[in-house]
């Protein structure tokens, strides 16, 4: 009888789903900011987005570090050979993209902001050219991360619904 868990620990699952929900919200609102014409509404959602991203950053760091300490959850027969290596590579790219999106989002700031309207967060880099460079990095990283999220969800659907594998159960 194997002592390896069939699903991730509660902390890993909470981090996964909490970060996923906030990340999807932040990305949807981030893209929507381009269409907001009312300055007050734009400011509210922009500050809320930046505040949530500030909360996400240490949570992502905790999730990244925790993966080295949590119990391993084997794929069993769901993935074979090179598929396991590909999945690991894609997860590494996923983490990298999330960190690039979060960090470039702060480095592109041309002004500081009040975190949830309460605590001042200063502009990290006071150089407009550098801010604009990171804005471009942020934009392209968001596009790549969006594609990665779609790929991730599609893979879960493929394995869960079509291949009838218990891949989703590992994170529920």
JSON list of N, CA, C and O in Angstrom, two decimals, residues 123-161:
[
{"chain": "A", "resi": 123, "resn": "UNK", "atom": "N", "xyz": [6.24, 54.73, -5.88]},
{"chain": "A", "resi": 123, "resn": "UNK", "atom": "CA", "xyz": [6.70, 54.31, -7.21]},
{"chain": "A", "resi": 123, "resn": "UNK", "atom": "C", "xyz": [8.10, 53.72, -7.04]},
{"chain": "A", "resi": 123, "resn": "UNK", "atom": "O", "xyz": [9.01, 54.39, -6.56]},
{"chain": "A", "resi": 124, "resn": "UNK", "atom": "N", "xyz": [8.31, 52.44, -7.40]},
{"chain": "A", "resi": 124, "resn": "UNK", "atom": "CA", "xyz": [9.60, 51.79, -7.16]},
{"chain": "A", "resi": 124, "resn": "UNK", "atom": "C", "xyz": [10.76, 52.38, -7.97]},
{"chain": "A", "resi": 124, "resn": "UNK", "atom": "O", "xyz": [11.87, 52.49, -7.47]},
{"chain": "A", "resi": 125, "resn": "UNK", "atom": "N", "xyz": [10.50, 52.76, -9.22]},
{"chain": "A", "resi": 125, "resn": "UNK", "atom": "CA", "xyz": [11.54, 53.31, -10.08]},
{"chain": "A", "resi": 125, "resn": "UNK", "atom": "C", "xyz": [11.05, 54.63, -10.64]},
{"chain": "A", "resi": 125, "resn": "UNK", "atom": "O", "xyz": [10.02, 54.69, -11.31]},
{"chain": "A", "resi": 126, "resn": "UNK", "atom": "N", "xyz": [11.81, 55.68, -10.39]},
{"chain": "A", "resi": 126, "resn": "UNK", "atom": "CA", "xyz": [11.41, 57.03, -10.84]},
{"chain": "A", "resi": 126, "resn": "UNK", "atom": "C", "xyz": [12.13, 57.39, -12.13]},
{"chain": "A", "resi": 126, "resn": "UNK", "atom": "O", "xyz": [12.84, 58.39, -12.21]},
{"chain": "A", "resi": 127, "resn": "UNK", "atom": "N", "xyz": [11.93, 56.59, -13.15]},
{"chain": "A", "resi": 127, "resn": "UNK", "atom": "CA", "xyz": [12.52, 56.87, -14.46]},
{"chain": "A", "resi": 127, "resn": "UNK", "atom": "C", "xyz": [11.47, 56.48, -15.50]},
{"chain": "A", "resi": 127, "resn": "UNK", "atom": "O", "xyz": [11.16, 55.29, -15.67]},
{"chain": "A", "resi": 128, "resn": "UNK", "atom": "N", "xyz": [10.91, 57.47, -16.16]},
{"chain": "A", "resi": 128, "resn": "UNK", "atom": "CA", "xyz": [9.80, 57.25, -17.08]},
{"chain": "A", "resi": 128, "resn": "UNK", "atom": "C", "xyz": [10.14, 56.27, -18.19]},
{"chain": "A", "resi": 128, "resn": "UNK", "atom": "O", "xyz": [9.31, 55.44, -18.56]},
{"chain": "A", "resi": 129, "resn": "UNK", "atom": "N", "xyz": [11.36, 56.33, -18.72]},
{"chain": "A", "resi": 129, "resn": "UNK", "atom": "CA", "xyz": [11.75, 55.39, -19.78]},
{"chain": "A", "resi": 129, "resn": "UNK", "atom": "C", "xyz": [11.77, 53.95, -19.26]},
{"chain": "A", "resi": 129, "resn": "UNK", "atom": "O", "xyz": [11.31, 53.03, -19.93]},
{"chain": "A", "resi": 130, "resn": "UNK", "atom": "N", "xyz": [12.27, 53.77, -18.05]},
{"chain": "A", "resi": 130, "resn": "UNK", "atom": "CA", "xyz": [12.30, 52.43, -17.45]},
{"chain": "A", "resi": 130, "resn": "UNK", "atom": "C", "xyz": [10.88, 51.97, -17.16]},
{"chain": "A", "resi": 130, "resn": "UNK", "atom": "O", "xyz": [10.52, 50.82, -17.42]},
{"chain": "A", "resi": 131, "resn": "UNK", "atom": "N", "xyz": [10.03, 52.88, -16.65]},
{"chain": "A", "resi": 131, "resn": "UNK", "atom": "CA", "xyz": [8.63, 52.54, -16.38]},
{"chain": "A", "resi": 131, "resn": "UNK", "atom": "C", "xyz": [7.93, 52.08, -17.66]},
{"chain": "A", "resi": 131, "resn": "UNK", "atom": "O", "xyz": [7.19, 51.10, -17.66]},
{"chain": "A", "resi": 132, "resn": "UNK", "atom": "N", "xyz": [8.17, 52.79, -18.74]},
{"chain": "A", "resi": 132, "resn": "UNK", "atom": "CA", "xyz": [7.54, 52.44, -20.02]},
{"chain": "A", "resi": 132, "resn": "UNK", "atom": "C", "xyz": [8.06, 51.11, -20.56]},
{"chain": "A", "resi": 132, "resn": "UNK", "atom": "O", "xyz": [7.32, 50.35, -21.16]},
{"chain": "A", "resi": 133, "resn": "UNK", "atom": "N", "xyz": [9.36, 50.84, -20.35]},
{"chain": "A", "resi": 133, "resn": "UNK", "atom": "CA", "xyz": [9.91, 49.54, -20.74]},
{"chain": "A", "resi": 133, "resn": "UNK", "atom": "C", "xyz": [9.17, 48.42, -20.00]},
{"chain": "A", "resi": 133, "resn": "UNK", "atom": "O", "xyz": [8.76, 47.43, -20.60]},
{"chain": "A", "resi": 134, "resn": "UNK", "atom": "N", "xyz": [9.01, 48.59, -18.68]},
{"chain": "A", "resi": 134, "resn": "UNK", "atom": "CA", "xyz": [8.33, 47.56, -17.90]},
{"chain": "A", "resi": 134, "resn": "UNK", "atom": "C", "xyz": [6.84, 47.48, -18.22]},
{"chain": "A", "resi": 134, "resn": "UNK", "atom": "O", "xyz": [6.23, 46.42, -18.06]},
{"chain": "A", "resi": 135, "resn": "UNK", "atom": "N", "xyz": [6.25, 48.58, -18.68]},
{"chain": "A", "resi": 135, "resn": "UNK", "atom": "CA", "xyz": [4.87, 48.52, -19.15]},
{"chain": "A", "resi": 135, "resn": "UNK", "atom": "C", "xyz": [4.77, 47.57, -20.34]},
{"chain": "A", "resi": 135, "resn": "UNK", "atom": "O", "xyz": [3.86, 46.73, -20.41]},
{"chain": "A", "resi": 136, "resn": "UNK", "atom": "N", "xyz": [5.71, 47.67, -21.27]},
{"chain": "A", "resi": 136, "resn": "UNK", "atom": "CA", "xyz": [5.73, 46.76, -22.43]},
{"chain": "A", "resi": 136, "resn": "UNK", "atom": "C", "xyz": [5.97, 45.32, -21.98]},
{"chain": "A", "resi": 136, "resn": "UNK", "atom": "O", "xyz": [5.29, 44.40, -22.45]},
{"chain": "A", "resi": 137, "resn": "UNK", "atom": "N", "xyz": [6.91, 45.12, -21.07]},
{"chain": "A", "resi": 137, "resn": "UNK", "atom": "CA", "xyz": [7.15, 43.78, -20.53]},
{"chain": "A", "resi": 137, "resn": "UNK", "atom": "C", "xyz": [5.88, 43.24, -19.89]},
{"chain": "A", "resi": 137, "resn": "UNK", "atom": "O", "xyz": [5.48, 42.09, -20.12]},
{"chain": "A", "resi": 138, "resn": "UNK", "atom": "N", "xyz": [5.22, 44.08, -19.11]},
{"chain": "A", "resi": 138, "resn": "UNK", "atom": "CA", "xyz": [3.98, 43.68, -18.42]},
{"chain": "A", "resi": 138, "resn": "UNK", "atom": "C", "xyz": [2.90, 43.28, -19.42]},
{"chain": "A", "resi": 138, "resn": "UNK", "atom": "O", "xyz": [2.26, 42.24, -19.27]},
{"chain": "A", "resi": 139, "resn": "UNK", "atom": "N", "xyz": [2.74, 44.09, -20.44]},
{"chain": "A", "resi": 139, "resn": "UNK", "atom": "CA", "xyz": [1.70, 43.82, -21.45]},
{"chain": "A", "resi": 139, "resn": "UNK", "atom": "C", "xyz": [1.94, 42.46, -22.12]},
{"chain": "A", "resi": 139, "resn": "UNK", "atom": "O", "xyz": [1.04, 41.63, -22.22]},
{"chain": "A", "resi": 140, "resn": "UNK", "atom": "N", "xyz": [3.17, 42.20, -22.58]},
{"chain": "A", "resi": 140, "resn": "UNK", "atom": "CA", "xyz": [3.46, 40.95, -23.28]},
{"chain": "A", "resi": 140, "resn": "UNK", "atom": "C", "xyz": [3.44, 39.76, -22.33]},
{"chain": "A", "resi": 140, "resn": "UNK", "atom": "O", "xyz": [3.00, 38.66, -22.70]},
{"chain": "A", "resi": 141, "resn": "UNK", "atom": "N", "xyz": [3.88, 39.97, -21.10]},
{"chain": "A", "resi": 141, "resn": "UNK", "atom": "CA", "xyz": [3.83, 38.89, -20.11]},
{"chain": "A", "resi": 141, "resn": "UNK", "atom": "C", "xyz": [2.38, 38.54, -19.77]},
{"chain": "A", "resi": 141, "resn": "UNK", "atom": "O", "xyz": [2.05, 37.36, -19.58]},
{"chain": "A", "resi": 142, "resn": "UNK", "atom": "N", "xyz": [1.50, 39.53, -19.73]},
{"chain": "A", "resi": 142, "resn": "UNK", "atom": "CA", "xyz": [0.07, 39.27, -19.47]},
{"chain": "A", "resi": 142, "resn": "UNK", "atom": "C", "xyz": [-0.54, 38.46, -20.61]},
{"chain": "A", "resi": 142, "resn": "UNK", "atom": "O", "xyz": [-1.34, 37.55, -20.36]},
{"chain": "A", "resi": 143, "resn": "UNK", "atom": "N", "xyz": [-0.17, 38.78, -21.83]},
{"chain": "A", "resi": 143, "resn": "UNK", "atom": "CA", "xyz": [-0.67, 38.02, -22.98]},
{"chain": "A", "resi": 143, "resn": "UNK", "atom": "C", "xyz": [-0.18, 36.58, -22.89]},
{"chain": "A", "resi": 143, "resn": "UNK", "atom": "O", "xyz": [-0.97, 35.63, -23.06]},
{"chain": "A", "resi": 144, "resn": "UNK", "atom": "N", "xyz": [1.10, 36.40, -22.60]},
{"chain": "A", "resi": 144, "resn": "UNK", "atom": "CA", "xyz": [1.65, 35.04, -22.48]},
{"chain": "A", "resi": 144, "resn": "UNK", "atom": "C", "xyz": [1.02, 34.29, -21.32]},
{"chain": "A", "resi": 144, "resn": "UNK", "atom": "O", "xyz": [0.70, 33.10, -21.43]},
{"chain": "A", "resi": 145, "resn": "UNK", "atom": "N", "xyz": [0.79, 34.98, -20.20]},
{"chain": "A", "resi": 145, "resn": "UNK", "atom": "CA", "xyz": [0.16, 34.34, -19.04]},
{"chain": "A", "resi": 145, "resn": "UNK", "atom": "C", "xyz": [-1.28, 33.96, -19.35]},
{"chain": "A", "resi": 145, "resn": "UNK", "atom": "O", "xyz": [-1.73, 32.88, -18.95]},
{"chain": "A", "resi": 146, "resn": "UNK", "atom": "N", "xyz": [-1.99, 34.81, -20.06]},
{"chain": "A", "resi": 146, "resn": "UNK", "atom": "CA", "xyz": [-3.36, 34.47, -20.47]},
{"chain": "A", "resi": 146, "resn": "UNK", "atom": "C", "xyz": [-3.38, 33.20, -21.31]},
{"chain": "A", "resi": 146, "resn": "UNK", "atom": "O", "xyz": [-4.21, 32.31, -21.10]},
{"chain": "A", "resi": 147, "resn": "UNK", "atom": "N", "xyz": [-2.45, 33.10, -22.25]},
{"chain": "A", "resi": 147, "resn": "UNK", "atom": "CA", "xyz": [-2.35, 31.90, -23.08]},
{"chain": "A", "resi": 147, "resn": "UNK", "atom": "C", "xyz": [-2.02, 30.68, -22.22]},
{"chain": "A", "resi": 147, "resn": "UNK", "atom": "O", "xyz": [-2.57, 29.59, -22.42]},
{"chain": "A", "resi": 148, "resn": "UNK", "atom": "N", "xyz": [-1.16, 30.87, -21.24]},
{"chain": "A", "resi": 148, "resn": "UNK", "atom": "CA", "xyz": [-0.77, 29.77, -20.36]},
{"chain": "A", "resi": 148, "resn": "UNK", "atom": "C", "xyz": [-1.95, 29.31, -19.51]},
{"chain": "A", "resi": 148, "resn": "UNK", "atom": "O", "xyz": [-2.13, 28.11, -19.28]},
{"chain": "A", "resi": 149, "resn": "UNK", "atom": "N", "xyz": [-2.76, 30.24, -19.04]},
{"chain": "A", "resi": 149, "resn": "UNK", "atom": "CA", "xyz": [-3.95, 29.89, -18.26]},
{"chain": "A", "resi": 149, "resn": "UNK", "atom": "C", "xyz": [-4.92, 29.09, -19.12]},
{"chain": "A", "resi": 149, "resn": "UNK", "atom": "O", "xyz": [-5.45, 28.07, -18.68]},
{"chain": "A", "resi": 150, "resn": "UNK", "atom": "N", "xyz": [-5.15, 29.53, -20.35]},
{"chain": "A", "resi": 150, "resn": "UNK", "atom": "CA", "xyz": [-6.03, 28.80, -21.27]},
{"chain": "A", "resi": 150, "resn": "UNK", "atom": "C", "xyz": [-5.47, 27.40, -21.52]},
{"chain": "A", "resi": 150, "resn": "UNK", "atom": "O", "xyz": [-6.22, 26.40, -21.48]},
{"chain": "A", "resi": 151, "resn": "UNK", "atom": "N", "xyz": [-4.18, 27.29, -21.75]},
{"chain": "A", "resi": 151, "resn": "UNK", "atom": "CA", "xyz": [-3.54, 25.99, -21.95]},
{"chain": "A", "resi": 151, "resn": "UNK", "atom": "C", "xyz": [-3.70, 25.10, -20.73]},
{"chain": "A", "resi": 151, "resn": "UNK", "atom": "O", "xyz": [-4.02, 23.91, -20.84]},
{"chain": "A", "resi": 152, "resn": "UNK", "atom": "N", "xyz": [-3.50, 25.65, -19.55]},
{"chain": "A", "resi": 152, "resn": "UNK", "atom": "CA", "xyz": [-3.63, 24.91, -18.30]},
{"chain": "A", "resi": 152, "resn": "UNK", "atom": "C", "xyz": [-5.05, 24.38, -18.11]},
{"chain": "A", "resi": 152, "resn": "UNK", "atom": "O", "xyz": [-5.25, 23.20, -17.83]},
{"chain": "A", "resi": 153, "resn": "UNK", "atom": "N", "xyz": [-6.03, 25.24, -18.30]},
{"chain": "A", "resi": 153, "resn": "UNK", "atom": "CA", "xyz": [-7.43, 24.84, -18.14]},
{"chain": "A", "resi": 153, "resn": "UNK", "atom": "C", "xyz": [-7.81, 23.80, -19.20]},
{"chain": "A", "resi": 153, "resn": "UNK", "atom": "O", "xyz": [-8.47, 22.80, -18.91]},
{"chain": "A", "resi": 154, "resn": "UNK", "atom": "N", "xyz": [-7.35, 24.01, -20.43]},
{"chain": "A", "resi": 154, "resn": "UNK", "atom": "CA", "xyz": [-7.64, 23.05, -21.51]},
{"chain": "A", "resi": 154, "resn": "UNK", "atom": "C", "xyz": [-7.03, 21.68, -21.20]},
{"chain": "A", "resi": 154, "resn": "UNK", "atom": "O", "xyz": [-7.67, 20.64, -21.44]},
{"chain": "A", "resi": 155, "resn": "UNK", "atom": "N", "xyz": [-5.83, 21.67, -20.65]},
{"chain": "A", "resi": 155, "resn": "UNK", "atom": "CA", "xyz": [-5.19, 20.39, -20.31]},
{"chain": "A", "resi": 155, "resn": "UNK", "atom": "C", "xyz": [-5.96, 19.68, -19.20]},
{"chain": "A", "resi": 155, "resn": "UNK", "atom": "O", "xyz": [-6.16, 18.46, -19.26]},
{"chain": "A", "resi": 156, "resn": "UNK", "atom": "N", "xyz": [-6.41, 20.43, -18.21]},
{"chain": "A", "resi": 156, "resn": "UNK", "atom": "CA", "xyz": [-7.19, 19.83, -17.13]},
{"chain": "A", "resi": 156, "resn": "UNK", "atom": "C", "xyz": [-8.49, 19.26, -17.68]},
{"chain": "A", "resi": 156, "resn": "UNK", "atom": "O", "xyz": [-8.89, 18.14, -17.36]},
{"chain": "A", "resi": 157, "resn": "UNK", "atom": "N", "xyz": [-9.17, 20.01, -18.54]},
{"chain": "A", "resi": 157, "resn": "UNK", "atom": "CA", "xyz": [-10.42, 19.53, -19.16]},
{"chain": "A", "resi": 157, "resn": "UNK", "atom": "C", "xyz": [-10.16, 18.28, -19.98]},
{"chain": "A", "resi": 157, "resn": "UNK", "atom": "O", "xyz": [-10.90, 17.30, -19.89]},
{"chain": "A", "resi": 158, "resn": "UNK", "atom": "N", "xyz": [-9.10, 18.30, -20.77]},
{"chain": "A", "resi": 158, "resn": "UNK", "atom": "CA", "xyz": [-8.75, 17.13, -21.60]},
{"chain": "A", "resi": 158, "resn": "UNK", "atom": "C", "xyz": [-8.55, 15.89, -20.73]},
{"chain": "A", "resi": 158, "resn": "UNK", "atom": "O", "xyz": [-9.12, 14.83, -20.99]},
{"chain": "A", "resi": 159, "resn": "UNK", "atom": "N", "xyz": [-7.73, 16.03, -19.69]},
{"chain": "A", "resi": 159, "resn": "UNK", "atom": "CA", "xyz": [-7.43, 14.87, -18.84]},
{"chain": "A", "resi": 159, "resn": "UNK", "atom": "C", "xyz": [-8.64, 14.45, -18.01]},
{"chain": "A", "resi": 159, "resn": "UNK", "atom": "O", "xyz": [-8.87, 13.25, -17.84]},
{"chain": "A", "resi": 160, "resn": "UNK", "atom": "N", "xyz": [-9.40, 15.42, -17.52]},
{"chain": "A", "resi": 160, "resn": "UNK", "atom": "CA", "xyz": [-10.53, 15.09, -16.64]},
{"chain": "A", "resi": 160, "resn": "UNK", "atom": "C", "xyz": [-11.75, 14.58, -17.41]},
{"chain": "A", "resi": 160, "resn": "UNK", "atom": "O", "xyz": [-12.33, 13.56, -17.07]},
{"chain": "A", "resi": 161, "resn": "UNK", "atom": "N", "xyz": [-12.13, 15.33, -18.44]},
{"chain": "A", "resi": 161, "resn": "UNK", "atom": "CA", "xyz": [-13.38, 15.02, -19.14]},
{"chain": "A", "resi": 161, "resn": "UNK", "atom": "C", "xyz": [-13.23, 14.01, -20.28]},
{"chain": "A", "resi": 161, "resn": "UNK", "atom": "O", "xyz": [-14.09, 13.16, -20.46]}
]
